[in-house]
Tab-separated table of N, CA, C and O in Angstrom:
chain	number	residue	atom	x	y	z
A	1	MET	N	-125.056	-142.772	40.447
A	1	MET	CA	-124.083	-143.821	40.339
A	1	MET	C	-124.774	-145.136	40.720
A	1	MET	O	-125.432	-145.211	41.744
A	2	THR	N	-124.569	-146.118	39.904
A	2	THR	CA	-125.196	-147.407	40.167
A	2	THR	C	-124.456	-148.129	41.287
A	2	THR	O	-123.313	-147.800	41.612
A	3	GLN	N	-125.119	-149.116	41.847
A	3	GLN	CA	-124.510	-149.867	42.929
A	3	GLN	C	-123.298	-150.651	42.445
A	3	GLN	O	-122.295	-150.747	43.151
A	4	ARG	N	-123.351	-151.163	41.232
A	4	ARG	CA	-122.220	-151.910	40.675
A	4	ARG	C	-120.999	-150.999	40.513
A	4	ARG	O	-119.882	-151.376	40.879
A	5	ALA	N	-121.203	-149.805	39.979
A	5	ALA	CA	-120.092	-148.863	39.812
A	5	ALA	C	-119.532	-148.447	41.170
A	5	ALA	O	-118.307	-148.310	41.332
A	6	PHE	N	-120.406	-148.262	42.143
A	6	PHE	CA	-119.973	-147.890	43.489
A	6	PHE	C	-119.076	-148.964	44.087
A	6	PHE	O	-118.006	-148.667	44.629
A	7	ILE	N	-119.482	-150.216	43.969
A	7	ILE	CA	-118.694	-151.315	44.532
A	7	ILE	C	-117.364	-151.457	43.800
A	7	ILE	O	-116.309	-151.643	44.429
A	8	ILE	N	-117.379	-151.330	42.484
A	8	ILE	CA	-116.133	-151.434	41.712
A	8	ILE	C	-115.172	-150.312	42.084
A	8	ILE	O	-113.970	-150.545	42.277
A	9	LEU	N	-115.686	-149.097	42.221
A	9	LEU	CA	-114.817	-147.978	42.580
A	9	LEU	C	-114.284	-148.110	44.000
A	9	LEU	O	-113.140	-147.724	44.280
A	10	LEU	N	-115.075	-148.649	44.922
A	10	LEU	CA	-114.571	-148.892	46.277
A	10	LEU	C	-113.463	-149.942	46.275
A	10	LEU	O	-112.460	-149.798	46.992
A	11	ILE	N	-113.618	-150.982	45.462
A	11	ILE	CA	-112.578	-152.004	45.366
A	11	ILE	C	-111.305	-151.412	44.766
A	11	ILE	O	-110.191	-151.671	45.244
A	12	LEU	N	-111.446	-150.592	43.723
A	12	LEU	CA	-110.272	-149.945	43.123
A	12	LEU	C	-109.584	-148.995	44.099
A	12	LEU	O	-108.348	-148.895	44.117
A	13	LEU	N	-110.365	-148.312	44.927
A	13	LEU	CA	-109.786	-147.438	45.938
A	13	LEU	C	-109.026	-148.251	46.978
A	13	LEU	O	-107.931	-147.861	47.404
A	14	ALA	N	-109.575	-149.400	47.368
A	14	ALA	CA	-108.886	-150.274	48.318
A	14	ALA	C	-107.584	-150.808	47.718
A	14	ALA	O	-106.572	-150.922	48.416
A	15	VAL	N	-107.596	-151.116	46.421
A	15	VAL	CA	-106.377	-151.570	45.758
A	15	VAL	C	-105.334	-150.455	45.722
A	15	VAL	O	-104.142	-150.690	45.953
A	16	ALA	N	-105.770	-149.230	45.466
A	16	ALA	CA	-104.838	-148.096	45.449
A	16	ALA	C	-104.229	-147.876	46.830
A	16	ALA	O	-103.035	-147.580	46.951
A	17	VAL	N	-105.028	-148.018	47.877
A	17	VAL	CA	-104.502	-147.873	49.238
A	17	VAL	C	-103.506	-148.993	49.529
A	17	VAL	O	-102.447	-148.755	50.115
A	18	ALA	N	-103.827	-150.217	49.108
A	18	ALA	CA	-102.914	-151.340	49.332
A	18	ALA	C	-101.611	-151.156	48.553
A	18	ALA	O	-100.529	-151.479	49.059
A	19	LEU	N	-101.697	-150.645	47.333
A	19	LEU	CA	-100.477	-150.415	46.550
A	19	LEU	C	-99.613	-149.313	47.144
A	19	LEU	O	-98.406	-149.276	46.919
A	20	SER	N	-100.216	-148.415	47.889
A	20	SER	CA	-99.454	-147.338	48.515
A	20	SER	C	-98.485	-147.850	49.564
A	20	SER	O	-97.517	-147.175	49.887
A	21	ALA	N	-98.744	-149.015	50.109
A	21	ALA	CA	-97.880	-149.566	51.153
A	21	ALA	C	-96.763	-150.439	50.595
A	21	ALA	O	-95.909	-150.882	51.357
A	22	THR	N	-96.749	-150.701	49.298
A	22	THR	CA	-95.723	-151.564	48.721
A	22	THR	C	-94.474	-150.767	48.386
A	22	THR	O	-94.476	-149.534	48.402
A	23	ALA	N	-93.398	-151.468	48.040
A	23	ALA	CA	-92.101	-150.818	47.846
A	23	ALA	C	-92.075	-149.914	46.611
A	23	ALA	O	-91.847	-148.715	46.718
A	24	PHE	N	-92.282	-150.482	45.426
A	24	PHE	CA	-92.111	-149.660	44.228
A	24	PHE	C	-93.295	-148.745	43.950
A	24	PHE	O	-93.102	-147.521	43.880
A	25	PRO	N	-94.524	-149.266	43.795
A	25	PRO	CA	-95.616	-148.322	43.507
A	25	PRO	C	-95.855	-147.347	44.652
A	25	PRO	O	-96.174	-146.190	44.429
A	26	GLY	N	-95.661	-147.826	45.875
A	26	GLY	CA	-95.864	-146.942	47.022
A	26	GLY	C	-94.885	-145.799	47.065
A	26	GLY	O	-95.248	-144.661	47.377
A	27	SER	N	-93.627	-146.091	46.730
A	27	SER	CA	-92.642	-145.009	46.733
A	27	SER	C	-92.901	-144.025	45.595
A	27	SER	O	-92.696	-142.815	45.756
A	28	MET	N	-93.383	-144.511	44.466
A	28	MET	CA	-93.728	-143.592	43.374
A	28	MET	C	-94.935	-142.732	43.745
A	28	MET	O	-94.966	-141.537	43.457
A	29	ILE	N	-95.929	-143.344	44.373
A	29	ILE	CA	-97.094	-142.584	44.821
A	29	ILE	C	-96.676	-141.576	45.877
A	29	ILE	O	-97.154	-140.437	45.888
A	30	GLY	N	-95.755	-141.967	46.772
A	30	GLY	CA	-95.246	-141.037	47.784
A	30	GLY	C	-94.522	-139.861	47.158
A	30	GLY	O	-94.646	-138.720	47.623
A	31	PHE	N	-93.763	-140.125	46.111
A	31	PHE	CA	-93.069	-139.049	45.407
A	31	PHE	C	-94.084	-138.086	44.792
A	31	PHE	O	-93.918	-136.863	44.862
A	32	LEU	N	-95.159	-138.630	44.209
A	32	LEU	CA	-96.200	-137.776	43.628
A	32	LEU	C	-96.947	-136.985	44.712
A	32	LEU	O	-97.301	-135.819	44.496
A	33	PHE	N	-97.187	-137.610	45.861
A	33	PHE	CA	-97.796	-136.875	46.977
A	33	PHE	C	-96.881	-135.757	47.455
A	33	PHE	O	-97.349	-134.675	47.822
A	34	ALA	N	-95.561	-136.005	47.469
A	34	ALA	CA	-94.617	-134.976	47.892
A	34	ALA	C	-94.621	-133.790	46.919
A	34	ALA	O	-94.595	-132.624	47.339
A	35	ILE	N	-94.676	-134.084	45.634
A	35	ILE	CA	-94.737	-133.010	44.640
A	35	ILE	C	-96.039	-132.225	44.781
A	35	ILE	O	-96.051	-130.986	44.759
A	36	ALA	N	-97.156	-132.944	44.933
A	36	ALA	CA	-98.449	-132.280	45.097
A	36	ALA	C	-98.472	-131.458	46.378
A	36	ALA	O	-99.013	-130.343	46.402
A	37	GLY	N	-97.869	-131.976	47.443
A	37	GLY	CA	-97.812	-131.216	48.692
A	37	GLY	C	-96.982	-129.959	48.554
A	37	GLY	O	-97.316	-128.910	49.117
A	38	ALA	N	-95.899	-130.047	47.791
A	38	ALA	CA	-95.057	-128.874	47.595
A	38	ALA	C	-95.794	-127.783	46.826
A	38	ALA	O	-95.693	-126.600	47.155
A	39	PHE	N	-96.542	-128.178	45.809
A	39	PHE	CA	-97.208	-127.174	44.991
A	39	PHE	C	-98.532	-126.689	45.571
A	39	PHE	O	-98.860	-125.514	45.474
A	40	PHE	N	-99.304	-127.607	46.170
A	40	PHE	CA	-100.658	-127.243	46.581
A	40	PHE	C	-100.799	-126.944	48.064
A	40	PHE	O	-101.840	-126.459	48.497
A	41	VAL	N	-99.761	-127.242	48.868
A	41	VAL	CA	-99.838	-126.942	50.297
A	41	VAL	C	-98.743	-125.966	50.705
A	41	VAL	O	-99.011	-124.949	51.336
A	42	ALA	N	-97.502	-126.275	50.334
A	42	ALA	CA	-96.383	-125.460	50.803
A	42	ALA	C	-96.375	-124.060	50.199
A	42	ALA	O	-96.192	-123.075	50.919
A	43	VAL	N	-96.573	-123.962	48.913
A	43	VAL	CA	-96.520	-122.639	48.266
A	43	VAL	C	-97.670	-121.742	48.726
A	43	VAL	O	-97.430	-120.609	49.168
A	44	PRO	N	-98.941	-122.201	48.678
A	44	PRO	CA	-100.006	-121.334	49.200
A	44	PRO	C	-99.880	-121.100	50.703
A	44	PRO	O	-100.184	-120.006	51.192
A	45	GLY	N	-99.393	-122.114	51.446
A	45	GLY	CA	-99.209	-121.942	52.887
A	45	GLY	C	-98.167	-120.886	53.202
A	45	GLY	O	-98.335	-120.078	54.124
A	46	ALA	N	-97.083	-120.881	52.440
A	46	ALA	CA	-96.050	-119.864	52.640
A	46	ALA	C	-96.581	-118.477	52.295
A	46	ALA	O	-96.292	-117.496	52.998
A	47	ALA	N	-97.371	-118.382	51.238
A	47	ALA	CA	-97.939	-117.081	50.861
A	47	ALA	C	-98.916	-116.587	51.931
A	47	ALA	O	-98.898	-115.401	52.302
A	48	ILE	N	-99.747	-117.481	52.444
A	48	ILE	CA	-100.691	-117.097	53.498
A	48	ILE	C	-99.940	-116.725	54.770
A	48	ILE	O	-100.275	-115.740	55.440
A	49	GLY	N	-98.914	-117.508	55.119
A	49	GLY	CA	-98.114	-117.201	56.309
A	49	GLY	C	-97.418	-115.860	56.205
A	49	GLY	O	-97.389	-115.091	57.172
A	50	ASP	N	-96.858	-115.560	55.042
A	50	ASP	CA	-96.208	-114.256	54.855
A	50	ASP	C	-97.209	-113.109	54.939
A	50	ASP	O	-96.923	-112.062	55.532
A	51	ALA	N	-98.381	-113.308	54.359
A	51	ALA	CA	-99.406	-112.261	54.425
A	51	ALA	C	-99.868	-112.040	55.857
A	51	ALA	O	-100.085	-110.892	56.277
A	52	LEU	N	-100.011	-113.114	56.613
A	52	LEU	CA	-100.410	-112.960	58.016
A	52	LEU	C	-99.323	-112.295	58.840
A	52	LEU	O	-99.613	-111.448	59.689
A	53	ARG	N	-98.061	-112.643	58.595
A	53	ARG	CA	-96.956	-112.012	59.321
A	53	ARG	C	-96.845	-110.534	58.994
A	53	ARG	O	-96.552	-109.722	59.877
A	54	GLN	N	-97.063	-110.175	57.741
A	54	GLN	CA	-97.026	-108.757	57.369
A	54	GLN	C	-98.201	-108.004	57.965
A	54	GLN	O	-98.112	-106.806	58.203
A	55	GLY	N	-99.297	-108.698	58.211
A	55	GLY	CA	-100.462	-108.085	58.836
A	55	GLY	C	-100.348	-107.986	60.341
A	55	GLY	O	-101.247	-107.461	60.998
A	56	GLY	N	-99.271	-108.510	60.907
A	56	GLY	CA	-99.053	-108.399	62.334
A	56	GLY	C	-99.484	-109.615	63.133
A	56	GLY	O	-99.468	-109.583	64.356
A	57	VAL	N	-99.861	-110.687	62.456
A	57	VAL	CA	-100.267	-111.913	63.153
A	57	VAL	C	-99.072	-112.863	63.154
A	57	VAL	O	-98.677	-113.355	62.100
A	58	PRO	N	-98.486	-113.117	64.330
A	58	PRO	CA	-97.347	-114.043	64.356
A	58	PRO	C	-97.835	-115.481	64.214
A	58	PRO	O	-98.555	-115.998	65.053
A	59	VAL	N	-97.465	-116.121	63.115
A	59	VAL	CA	-97.889	-117.488	62.848
A	59	VAL	C	-96.678	-118.305	62.426
A	59	VAL	O	-95.808	-117.813	61.702
A	60	THR	N	-96.614	-119.536	62.943
A	60	THR	CA	-95.518	-120.432	62.561
A	60	THR	C	-96.015	-121.401	61.487
A	60	THR	O	-97.217	-121.514	61.241
A	61	GLY	N	-95.078	-122.079	60.884
A	61	GLY	CA	-95.442	-123.062	59.866
A	61	GLY	C	-96.247	-124.207	60.438
A	61	GLY	O	-97.167	-124.723	59.791
A	62	GLU	N	-95.927	-124.615	61.669
A	62	GLU	CA	-96.670	-125.704	62.302
A	62	GLU	C	-98.114	-125.301	62.583
A	62	GLU	O	-99.041	-126.095	62.373
A	63	GLN	N	-98.309	-124.069	63.028
A	63	GLN	CA	-99.674	-123.593	63.269
A	63	GLN	C	-100.468	-123.541	61.975
A	63	GLN	O	-101.647	-123.879	61.937
A	64	LEU	N	-99.824	-123.134	60.909
A	64	LEU	CA	-100.491	-123.065	59.617
A	64	LEU	C	-100.853	-124.460	59.107
A	64	LEU	O	-101.948	-124.651	58.560
A	65	LEU	N	-99.974	-125.434	59.313
A	65	LEU	CA	-100.280	-126.813	58.917
A	65	LEU	C	-101.454	-127.375	59.723
A	65	LEU	O	-102.305	-128.077	59.176
A	66	TRP	N	-101.509	-127.068	61.012
A	66	TRP	CA	-102.634	-127.523	61.823
A	66	TRP	C	-103.934	-126.878	61.361
A	66	TRP	O	-104.995	-127.528	61.349
A	67	ALA	N	-103.874	-125.616	60.976
A	67	ALA	CA	-105.080	-124.942	60.477
A	67	ALA	C	-105.543	-125.561	59.160
A	67	ALA	O	-106.744	-125.792	58.956
A	68	LEU	N	-104.607	-125.869	58.267
A	68	LEU	CA	-104.961	-126.514	57.007
A	68	LEU	C	-105.496	-127.925	57.237
A	68	LEU	O	-106.430	-128.354	56.558
A	69	ALA	N	-104.915	-128.651	58.193
A	69	ALA	CA	-105.423	-129.992	58.516
A	69	ALA	C	-106.826	-129.912	59.102
A	69	ALA	O	-107.682	-130.762	58.811
A	70	GLY	N	-107.087	-128.887	59.891
A	70	GLY	CA	-108.434	-128.689	60.430
A	70	GLY	C	-109.445	-128.381	59.346
A	70	GLY	O	-110.573	-128.883	59.370
A	71	LEU	N	-109.024	-127.579	58.380
A	71	LEU	CA	-109.912	-127.302	57.256
A	71	LEU	C	-110.165	-128.551	56.425
A	71	LEU	O	-111.275	-128.783	55.953
A	72	TYR	N	-109.136	-129.379	56.245
A	72	TYR	CA	-109.307	-130.622	55.503
A	72	TYR	C	-110.228	-131.579	56.264
A	72	TYR	O	-110.979	-132.337	55.647
A	73	ALA	N	-110.183	-131.546	57.573
A	73	ALA	CA	-111.040	-132.427	58.378
A	73	ALA	C	-112.517	-132.078	58.209
A	73	ALA	O	-113.383	-132.928	58.435
A	74	LEU	N	-112.800	-130.866	57.814
A	74	LEU	CA	-114.194	-130.477	57.583
A	74	LEU	C	-114.750	-131.070	56.285
A	74	LEU	O	-115.959	-131.253	56.170
A	75	LEU	N	-113.895	-131.369	55.334
A	75	LEU	CA	-114.353	-131.918	54.056
A	75	LEU	C	-115.014	-133.290	54.203
A	75	LEU	O	-116.114	-133.492	53.686
A	76	PRO	N	-114.383	-134.265	54.895
A	76	PRO	CA	-115.082	-135.546	55.080
A	76	PRO	C	-116.348	-135.417	55.917
A	76	PRO	O	-117.324	-136.127	55.674
A	77	LEU	N	-116.324	-134.507	56.866
A	77	LEU	CA	-117.521	-134.293	57.672
A	77	LEU	C	-118.671	-133.790	56.804
A	77	LEU	O	-119.812	-134.260	56.913
A	78	GLY	N	-118.374	-132.870	55.915
A	78	GLY	CA	-119.390	-132.372	54.978
A	78	GLY	C	-119.879	-133.454	54.030
A	78	GLY	O	-121.074	-133.544	53.738
A	79	ALA	N	-118.971	-134.297	53.553
A	79	ALA	CA	-119.371	-135.389	52.662
A	79	ALA	C	-120.234	-136.409	53.398
A	79	ALA	O	-121.184	-136.949	52.827
A	80	ALA	N	-119.924	-136.661	54.666
A	80	ALA	CA	-120.732	-137.606	55.448
A	80	ALA	C	-122.136	-137.059	55.676
A	80	ALA	O	-123.124	-137.794	55.554
A	81	VAL	N	-122.227	-135.780	55.999
A	81	VAL	CA	-123.548	-135.170	56.193
A	81	VAL	C	-124.334	-135.184	54.884
A	81	VAL	O	-125.534	-135.491	54.863
A	82	GLN	N	-123.658	-134.879	53.798
A	82	GLN	CA	-124.312	-134.889	52.490
A	82	GLN	C	-124.820	-136.286	52.137
A	82	GLN	O	-125.954	-136.434	51.651
A	83	ALA	N	-124.019	-137.313	52.381
A	83	ALA	CA	-124.440	-138.686	52.093
A	83	ALA	C	-125.624	-139.084	52.964
A	83	ALA	O	-126.578	-139.712	52.493
A	84	TRP	N	-125.580	-138.708	54.224
A	84	TRP	CA	-126.662	-139.059	55.144
A	84	TRP	C	-127.970	-138.384	54.745
A	84	TRP	O	-129.027	-139.008	54.743
A	85	LEU	N	-127.889	-137.092	54.403
A	85	LEU	CA	-129.103	-136.370	54.000
A	85	LEU	C	-129.694	-136.935	52.716
A	85	LEU	O	-130.921	-137.081	52.594
A	86	ARG	N	-128.863	-137.260	51.773
A	86	ARG	CA	-129.352	-137.830	50.511
A	86	ARG	C	-129.899	-139.243	50.705
A	86	ARG	O	-130.847	-139.632	50.031
A	87	LEU	N	-129.323	-139.980	51.629
A	87	LEU	CA	-129.833	-141.309	51.935
A	87	LEU	C	-131.206	-141.216	52.601
A	87	LEU	O	-132.100	-141.998	52.304
A	88	ARG	N	-131.377	-140.244	53.475
A	88	ARG	CA	-132.674	-140.060	54.138
A	88	ARG	C	-133.764	-139.630	53.155
A	88	ARG	O	-134.929	-139.969	53.338
A	89	ARG	N	-133.378	-138.874	52.132
A	89	ARG	CA	-134.336	-138.457	51.112
A	89	ARG	C	-134.683	-139.584	50.144
A	89	ARG	O	-135.630	-139.452	49.370
A	90	GLY	N	-133.891	-140.639	50.157
A	90	GLY	CA	-134.143	-141.755	49.254
A	90	GLY	C	-133.449	-141.625	47.911
A	90	GLY	O	-133.722	-142.399	47.000
A	91	ASP	N	-132.558	-140.672	47.773
A	91	ASP	CA	-131.804	-140.485	46.531
A	91	ASP	C	-130.525	-141.316	46.614
A	91	ASP	O	-129.458	-140.816	46.967
A	92	PHE	N	-130.643	-142.603	46.302
A	92	PHE	CA	-129.550	-143.536	46.534
A	92	PHE	C	-128.363	-143.318	45.607
A	92	PHE	O	-127.222	-143.530	46.005
A	93	ASP	N	-128.608	-142.890	44.380
A	93	ASP	CA	-127.492	-142.644	43.460
A	93	ASP	C	-126.599	-141.514	43.966
A	93	ASP	O	-125.376	-141.635	43.998
A	94	LYS	N	-127.210	-140.424	44.379
A	94	LYS	CA	-126.422	-139.293	44.892
A	94	LYS	C	-125.827	-139.612	46.265
A	94	LYS	O	-124.759	-139.109	46.600
A	95	ALA	N	-126.500	-140.442	47.046
A	95	ALA	CA	-125.951	-140.850	48.337
A	95	ALA	C	-124.702	-141.707	48.145
A	95	ALA	O	-123.715	-141.547	48.865
A	96	ARG	N	-124.737	-142.612	47.161
A	96	ARG	CA	-123.541	-143.414	46.871
A	96	ARG	C	-122.406	-142.536	46.359
A	96	ARG	O	-121.242	-142.760	46.701
A	97	SER	N	-122.728	-141.537	45.570
A	97	SER	CA	-121.706	-140.624	45.075
A	97	SER	C	-121.052	-139.856	46.231
A	97	SER	O	-119.824	-139.710	46.275
A	98	ALA	N	-121.868	-139.379	47.156
A	98	ALA	CA	-121.322	-138.667	48.312
A	98	ALA	C	-120.541	-139.615	49.217
A	98	ALA	O	-119.520	-139.223	49.797
A	99	ALA	N	-120.992	-140.864	49.343
A	99	ALA	CA	-120.263	-141.840	50.157
A	99	ALA	C	-118.920	-142.186	49.525
A	99	ALA	O	-117.925	-142.377	50.233
A	100	LEU	N	-118.867	-142.250	48.204
A	100	LEU	CA	-117.591	-142.491	47.532
A	100	LEU	C	-116.650	-141.300	47.718
A	100	LEU	O	-115.444	-141.477	47.915
A	101	ARG	N	-117.190	-140.099	47.685
A	101	ARG	CA	-116.392	-138.900	47.952
A	101	ARG	C	-115.839	-138.950	49.379
A	101	ARG	O	-114.676	-138.616	49.623
A	102	LEU	N	-116.668	-139.388	50.316
A	102	LEU	CA	-116.219	-139.536	51.701
A	102	LEU	C	-115.098	-140.561	51.796
A	102	LEU	O	-114.085	-140.328	52.464
A	103	ALA	N	-115.264	-141.707	51.137
A	103	ALA	CA	-114.229	-142.737	51.160
A	103	ALA	C	-112.927	-142.225	50.551
A	103	ALA	O	-111.833	-142.512	51.067
A	104	LEU	N	-113.015	-141.474	49.474
A	104	LEU	CA	-111.815	-140.916	48.850
A	104	LEU	C	-111.131	-139.902	49.761
A	104	LEU	O	-109.908	-139.907	49.908
A	105	LEU	N	-111.931	-139.043	50.397
A	105	LEU	CA	-111.348	-138.045	51.294
A	105	LEU	C	-110.703	-138.687	52.515
A	105	LEU	O	-109.741	-138.152	53.067
A	106	LEU	N	-111.212	-139.826	52.951
A	106	LEU	CA	-110.599	-140.534	54.066
A	106	LEU	C	-109.392	-141.349	53.616
A	106	LEU	O	-108.448	-141.548	54.390
A	107	ALA	N	-109.393	-141.828	52.380
A	107	ALA	CA	-108.297	-142.660	51.890
A	107	ALA	C	-107.071	-141.838	51.490
A	107	ALA	O	-105.945	-142.351	51.571
A	108	LEU	N	-107.247	-140.612	51.060
A	108	LEU	CA	-106.104	-139.817	50.591
A	108	LEU	C	-105.036	-139.602	51.666
A	108	LEU	O	-103.842	-139.809	51.388
A	109	PRO	N	-105.379	-139.187	52.895
A	109	PRO	CA	-104.312	-139.062	53.897
A	109	PRO	C	-103.664	-140.397	54.250
A	109	PRO	O	-102.454	-140.456	54.475
A	110	LEU	N	-104.456	-141.464	54.257
A	110	LEU	CA	-103.889	-142.783	54.526
A	110	LEU	C	-102.923	-143.188	53.418
A	110	LEU	O	-101.828	-143.693	53.688
A	111	MET	N	-103.310	-142.945	52.177
A	111	MET	CA	-102.424	-143.252	51.059
A	111	MET	C	-101.150	-142.420	51.130
A	111	MET	O	-100.054	-142.924	50.861
A	112	ALA	N	-101.281	-141.157	51.485
A	112	ALA	CA	-100.103	-140.294	51.586
A	112	ALA	C	-99.162	-140.801	52.672
A	112	ALA	O	-97.941	-140.887	52.458
A	113	TRP	N	-99.711	-141.148	53.821
A	113	TRP	CA	-98.877	-141.628	54.922
A	113	TRP	C	-98.192	-142.947	54.566
A	113	TRP	O	-96.983	-143.105	54.783
A	114	LEU	N	-98.946	-143.894	54.017
A	114	LEU	CA	-98.369	-145.186	53.651
A	114	LEU	C	-97.313	-145.050	52.563
A	114	LEU	O	-96.250	-145.672	52.622
A	115	SER	N	-97.604	-144.234	51.554
A	115	SER	CA	-96.668	-144.124	50.437
A	115	SER	C	-95.408	-143.351	50.812
A	115	SER	O	-94.321	-143.695	50.358
A	116	VAL	N	-95.540	-142.341	51.646
A	116	VAL	CA	-94.342	-141.614	52.077
A	116	VAL	C	-93.478	-142.507	52.960
A	116	VAL	O	-92.250	-142.493	52.859
A	117	ASN	N	-94.102	-143.320	53.814
A	117	ASN	CA	-93.318	-144.280	54.610
A	117	ASN	C	-92.630	-145.305	53.726
A	117	ASN	O	-91.472	-145.656	53.967
A	118	SER	N	-93.311	-145.803	52.713
A	118	SER	CA	-92.671	-146.769	51.816
A	118	SER	C	-91.567	-146.099	51.003
A	118	SER	O	-90.568	-146.741	50.685
A	119	MET	N	-91.744	-144.835	50.662
A	119	MET	CA	-90.709	-144.115	49.938
A	119	MET	C	-89.479	-143.942	50.830
A	119	MET	O	-88.340	-144.083	50.374
A	120	GLN	N	-89.679	-143.665	52.122
A	120	GLN	CA	-88.549	-143.513	53.031
A	120	GLN	C	-87.802	-144.828	53.220
A	120	GLN	O	-86.578	-144.844	53.308
A	121	HIS	N	-88.532	-145.944	53.258
A	121	HIS	CA	-87.879	-147.233	53.432
A	121	HIS	C	-87.192	-147.701	52.151
A	121	HIS	O	-86.193	-148.418	52.226
A	122	ALA	N	-87.685	-147.298	51.001
A	122	ALA	CA	-87.098	-147.717	49.725
A	122	ALA	C	-85.932	-146.813	49.314
A	122	ALA	O	-85.176	-147.169	48.420
A	123	TRP	N	-85.801	-145.655	49.957
A	123	TRP	CA	-84.738	-144.718	49.582
A	123	TRP	C	-83.385	-145.289	50.009
A	123	TRP	O	-83.227	-145.730	51.135
A	124	PRO	N	-82.398	-145.254	49.123
A	124	PRO	CA	-81.098	-145.852	49.467
A	124	PRO	C	-80.307	-145.068	50.489
A	124	PRO	O	-80.409	-143.991	50.770
């Protein structure tokens, strides 16, 4: 990835984060995050929780959410290590790609939080 593309994509990511805090686009983004959370977090989480309960492991929904959040926290850490290693090797294109992945992984929870808050404030 070239430096120009990296800077443009970082600016677009910053614009997306800023739009997440506004009334109309933010509430729409929050609605999309809610749908994605229902399909990609709640359904597999419920299936995993039921399987663990049937296996004799008492687990609550809150514990399962904390475990999933912990697993998600490992993703930016891995992207940061990957960017650092590629930067040390002198592979700047791949280092910028990993740094953009890190920025995206850090921006997604912020966008979700901002957009869900704007959706709650815009709801009649």
